[in-house]
Amino acid sequence: MIQSDYHVHSNFSSDSKATMESMVEQAISLGFTRICFTDHMDYDFPGQYDLAFVFDPEEYFKKLKELKERYKDKITVLFGIECGLRPYLSERYSMLINSYPFDFVICSTHIVDDLDPYYKEFWEDRTKKDGLNRYFDAMIDTIRAFDDFDVYGHLDYIVRYVPNKDTTYDYEDYKDKIDTILTLLIEKDKGIEVNTAGYKYGLNAPNPSVPVIKRYLELGGKIISIGSDGHMPEHFAYDFEKVRELLLSLGITQYTVFEKRKPILVDL
């Protein structure tokens, strides 16, 4: 069984009310050996949404150190972060990441053209295809501009929010852009995250979709982390058994965890 969740949020993220203790206790109750908190740090999140998505790193590490010590005999608590990247913020994120002893860094694209695809205004005057193409272009620009991360988070996250719940898409329609993304990641020795929140959003697949995972493997990718993107205890390790069966069906027998930014292979 999978015993590590490497995408977990707490009330250090603006969109979560869960205490870190509640997430750790849930992980222990499920028999997990590792929990990696990856709270949101999205510098310059657009002001129109009235959300900050930033936290005080000193307070964050103080709390994580406390929990690491308190639960050391039950579970390993790890220090992660999810950075909502845009190319012009690269230097600012590098300064943050290199100022603290992170175990794991997720790079994600949440904002495109100063808009969040979660909200309908992103989709005004955009077709589904236009929106996905623009999202993938933004990812390409970000990966080219930034190196200091370990995996790219939920590569096709945008499909969760396509209007009218039109959440399926054909990899072949976006092949050139997706292949560019995956090739850049592999060239930089970066991984992809298999994010099980896709199941929670009714996609019947994780993010990214199965064809994207397959293509990453075909191109030579080897680093795959697994995360629930859980923002409350009941979503911790969401559908991990389902994703385990999926990965095994693709011939994947190991996934990757990180400690002190170093990858470690673990059997599925």
XYZ file of C-alpha atoms in Angstrom:
268
model
C 0.000 0.000 0.000
C 1.002 3.627 -0.477
C 2.107 5.014 2.880
C 3.118 8.572 1.970
C 0.975 11.546 0.948
C 3.102 14.284 -0.609
C 0.484 16.954 -1.264
C -1.258 17.998 1.954
C -2.661 21.383 2.960
C -3.518 22.906 6.323
C -4.804 26.211 7.639
C -1.518 27.767 6.546
C -3.210 27.698 3.114
C -5.937 30.259 2.504
C -8.338 27.605 1.205
C -8.072 25.222 4.170
C -9.319 25.327 7.753
C -7.698 22.046 8.797
C -5.149 22.149 11.581
C -1.859 20.431 10.945
C -2.558 18.204 13.944
C -5.816 16.969 12.396
C -4.040 16.028 9.177
C -1.254 14.238 11.020
C -3.699 12.326 13.202
C -5.621 11.236 10.115
C -2.406 10.033 8.482
C -1.491 8.019 11.568
C -4.976 6.496 11.764
C -4.575 5.269 8.169
C -1.204 3.685 8.882
C 0.894 6.161 6.914
C 4.610 6.484 7.558
C 5.122 9.934 5.961
C 3.099 13.116 5.583
C 4.452 16.059 3.623
C 2.758 19.415 4.106
C 2.773 21.470 0.919
C 0.904 24.614 1.815
C 0.200 27.228 -0.828
C 2.624 30.048 -1.463
C 1.207 31.975 -4.412
C 2.967 35.321 -4.541
C 0.985 38.133 -6.178
C -2.261 36.205 -6.180
C -4.724 38.453 -8.056
C -6.395 40.920 -5.714
C -9.839 40.487 -7.217
C -10.205 37.116 -5.495
C -9.720 38.398 -1.950
C -7.401 35.477 -1.078
C -3.789 35.779 -0.017
C -2.341 32.280 -0.492
C 0.800 33.215 1.415
C 2.039 32.269 4.867
C 4.782 33.289 7.267
C 7.653 30.846 6.602
C 9.058 31.311 10.108
C 5.757 30.339 11.708
C 5.323 27.493 9.235
C 8.667 25.924 10.056
C 8.239 26.514 13.757
C 4.964 24.582 13.692
C 6.324 21.799 11.493
C 9.376 21.332 13.718
C 7.086 21.082 16.730
C 4.958 18.411 15.047
C 7.973 16.532 13.727
C 9.256 16.175 17.266
C 5.867 15.441 18.843
C 5.005 12.653 16.404
C 8.490 11.304 15.731
C 7.644 7.854 17.092
C 4.486 7.559 14.965
C 5.108 9.232 11.606
C 7.675 11.296 9.701
C 6.478 14.877 9.200
C 8.105 16.547 6.198
C 8.520 20.160 5.166
C 7.083 20.902 1.731
C 5.594 23.774 -0.201
C 3.419 24.278 -3.268
C 4.585 27.311 -5.197
C 2.109 28.906 -7.579
C 4.624 29.948 -10.183
C 4.638 32.591 -12.846
C 7.889 33.296 -14.725
C 8.492 36.812 -13.384
C 8.363 35.476 -9.807
C 11.188 32.952 -10.295
C 13.883 34.851 -8.416
C 11.579 35.563 -5.485
C 10.679 31.875 -5.147
C 14.299 30.807 -5.412
C 15.203 33.097 -2.522
C 12.425 31.586 -0.394
C 13.218 27.972 -1.244
C 16.906 28.385 -0.553
C 16.312 30.144 2.756
C 14.633 27.186 4.473
C 15.297 23.427 4.747
C 12.460 22.170 2.570
C 12.170 18.457 1.933
C 10.001 18.838 -1.152
C 8.904 21.569 -3.568
C 5.899 21.374 -5.888
C 5.706 23.866 -8.740
C 2.146 24.484 -9.928
C 0.347 26.772 -12.343
C -2.735 28.294 -10.744
C -2.875 31.704 -12.448
C -2.916 32.435 -16.179
C -3.064 36.011 -17.531
C -3.723 37.205 -13.968
C -6.859 35.053 -13.819
C -7.668 31.872 -11.934
C -9.347 29.197 -14.118
C -11.373 28.219 -11.044
C -13.511 31.311 -11.695
C -15.814 31.802 -14.657
C -14.196 35.077 -15.715
C -11.191 33.134 -17.020
C -13.521 31.368 -19.454
C -15.306 34.450 -20.757
C -14.672 34.676 -24.516
C -12.570 31.480 -24.324
C -13.462 28.075 -25.658
C -12.344 25.003 -23.762
C -9.573 24.466 -26.313
C -8.413 28.086 -26.067
C -8.300 27.846 -22.280
C -6.327 24.611 -22.202
C -3.883 25.817 -24.842
C -3.248 29.036 -22.938
C -2.780 27.086 -19.702
C -0.244 24.722 -21.252
C 1.611 27.684 -22.807
C 1.859 29.278 -19.367
C 3.296 26.053 -17.974
C 5.929 25.915 -20.705
C 6.981 29.496 -19.961
C 7.219 28.722 -16.239
C 9.288 25.554 -16.611
C 11.696 27.352 -18.928
C 12.099 30.147 -16.383
C 12.399 28.155 -13.140
C 14.513 25.218 -11.990
C 14.257 25.050 -8.214
C 11.467 22.523 -7.746
C 11.097 18.749 -7.540
C 7.844 17.899 -9.326
C 5.240 19.777 -11.317
C 1.850 19.600 -9.674
C -1.432 18.417 -11.238
C -0.359 19.047 -14.842
C -3.869 19.271 -16.317
C -5.475 20.813 -13.236
C -7.411 23.271 -15.393
C -9.817 20.566 -16.638
C -11.403 20.452 -13.197
C -12.936 23.867 -13.859
C -13.976 23.817 -17.514
C -17.532 25.238 -17.812
C -20.452 22.823 -17.980
C -18.286 20.123 -16.361
C -16.779 19.263 -19.750
C -13.812 17.703 -17.968
C -12.557 15.212 -20.539
C -10.013 16.109 -23.192
C -8.034 14.272 -25.845
C -4.284 14.262 -25.280
C -3.789 14.205 -29.068
C -5.427 17.648 -29.356
C -2.684 19.133 -27.167
C 0.127 16.693 -27.906
C 2.738 19.228 -29.030
C 2.346 21.401 -25.939
C 2.094 18.521 -23.460
C 5.110 16.789 -24.993
C 7.059 20.035 -24.710
C 6.139 20.260 -21.020
C 7.127 16.668 -20.322
C 10.368 16.897 -22.298
C 11.413 20.045 -20.454
C 10.705 18.383 -17.105
C 12.710 15.303 -18.029
C 15.612 17.406 -19.319
C 15.665 19.220 -15.964
C 15.396 15.917 -14.041
C 12.033 16.928 -12.604
C 9.071 14.720 -11.850
C 5.335 14.815 -12.243
C 2.783 14.506 -9.514
C -0.107 12.071 -9.752
C -2.762 14.057 -7.918
C -5.774 12.052 -6.763
C -8.006 15.098 -6.279
C -9.043 14.510 -9.878
C -11.177 11.634 -8.583
C -12.672 13.915 -5.971
C -13.649 16.397 -8.692
C -15.440 13.676 -10.633
C -12.901 13.277 -13.427
C -12.668 9.479 -13.120
C -8.906 9.971 -13.385
C -6.130 11.653 -11.463
C -4.373 14.798 -12.643
C -2.715 14.393 -15.029
C -4.784 11.989 -17.102
C -3.568 8.501 -17.981
C -2.326 9.366 -21.503
C -0.105 12.083 -20.025
C 1.345 9.716 -17.426
C 1.997 7.158 -20.154
C 3.685 9.735 -22.359
C 5.920 10.882 -19.495
C 7.098 7.293 -19.129
C 7.560 6.853 -22.897
C 9.749 9.947 -23.032
C 11.949 8.571 -20.253
C 10.452 10.174 -17.147
C 11.119 8.322 -13.908
C 10.028 10.567 -11.027
C 6.379 10.221 -9.952
C 5.121 11.542 -6.636
C 1.655 10.824 -5.261
C -0.483 13.374 -3.472
C -4.099 13.813 -2.480
C -4.151 17.621 -2.533
C -6.147 17.157 0.663
C -7.411 20.322 2.337
C -9.274 18.525 5.126
C -8.644 15.270 7.005
C -11.280 13.246 5.158
C -9.521 13.991 1.865
C -6.118 12.821 3.029
C -4.876 9.961 0.794
C -8.057 10.261 -1.280
C -8.519 7.183 -3.508
C -4.900 6.115 -3.067
C -5.784 2.455 -3.556
C -7.449 3.315 -6.868
C -4.391 5.219 -8.086
C -2.100 2.430 -6.911
C -3.996 -0.046 -9.067
C -3.854 2.388 -11.979
C -0.093 2.897 -11.718
C 0.547 -0.830 -11.423
C -1.552 -1.382 -14.554
C 0.802 1.010 -16.363
C 3.826 -1.028 -15.298
C 4.853 1.422 -12.578
C 6.039 -0.480 -9.507
C 7.637 2.366 -7.521
C 6.822 5.959 -6.675
C 9.077 8.736 -5.423
C 9.209 10.459 -2.056
C 11.619 13.200 -1.092
C 13.633 14.042 1.991
C 15.925 17.057 2.040
C 15.092 17.494 -1.681
C 16.557 14.062 -2.478
C 14.378 11.503 -4.316
C 13.794 8.082 -2.734
C 12.083 5.238 -4.591
C 9.402 3.328 -2.677
C 7.593 0.183 -3.769
C 3.914 0.491 -4.587
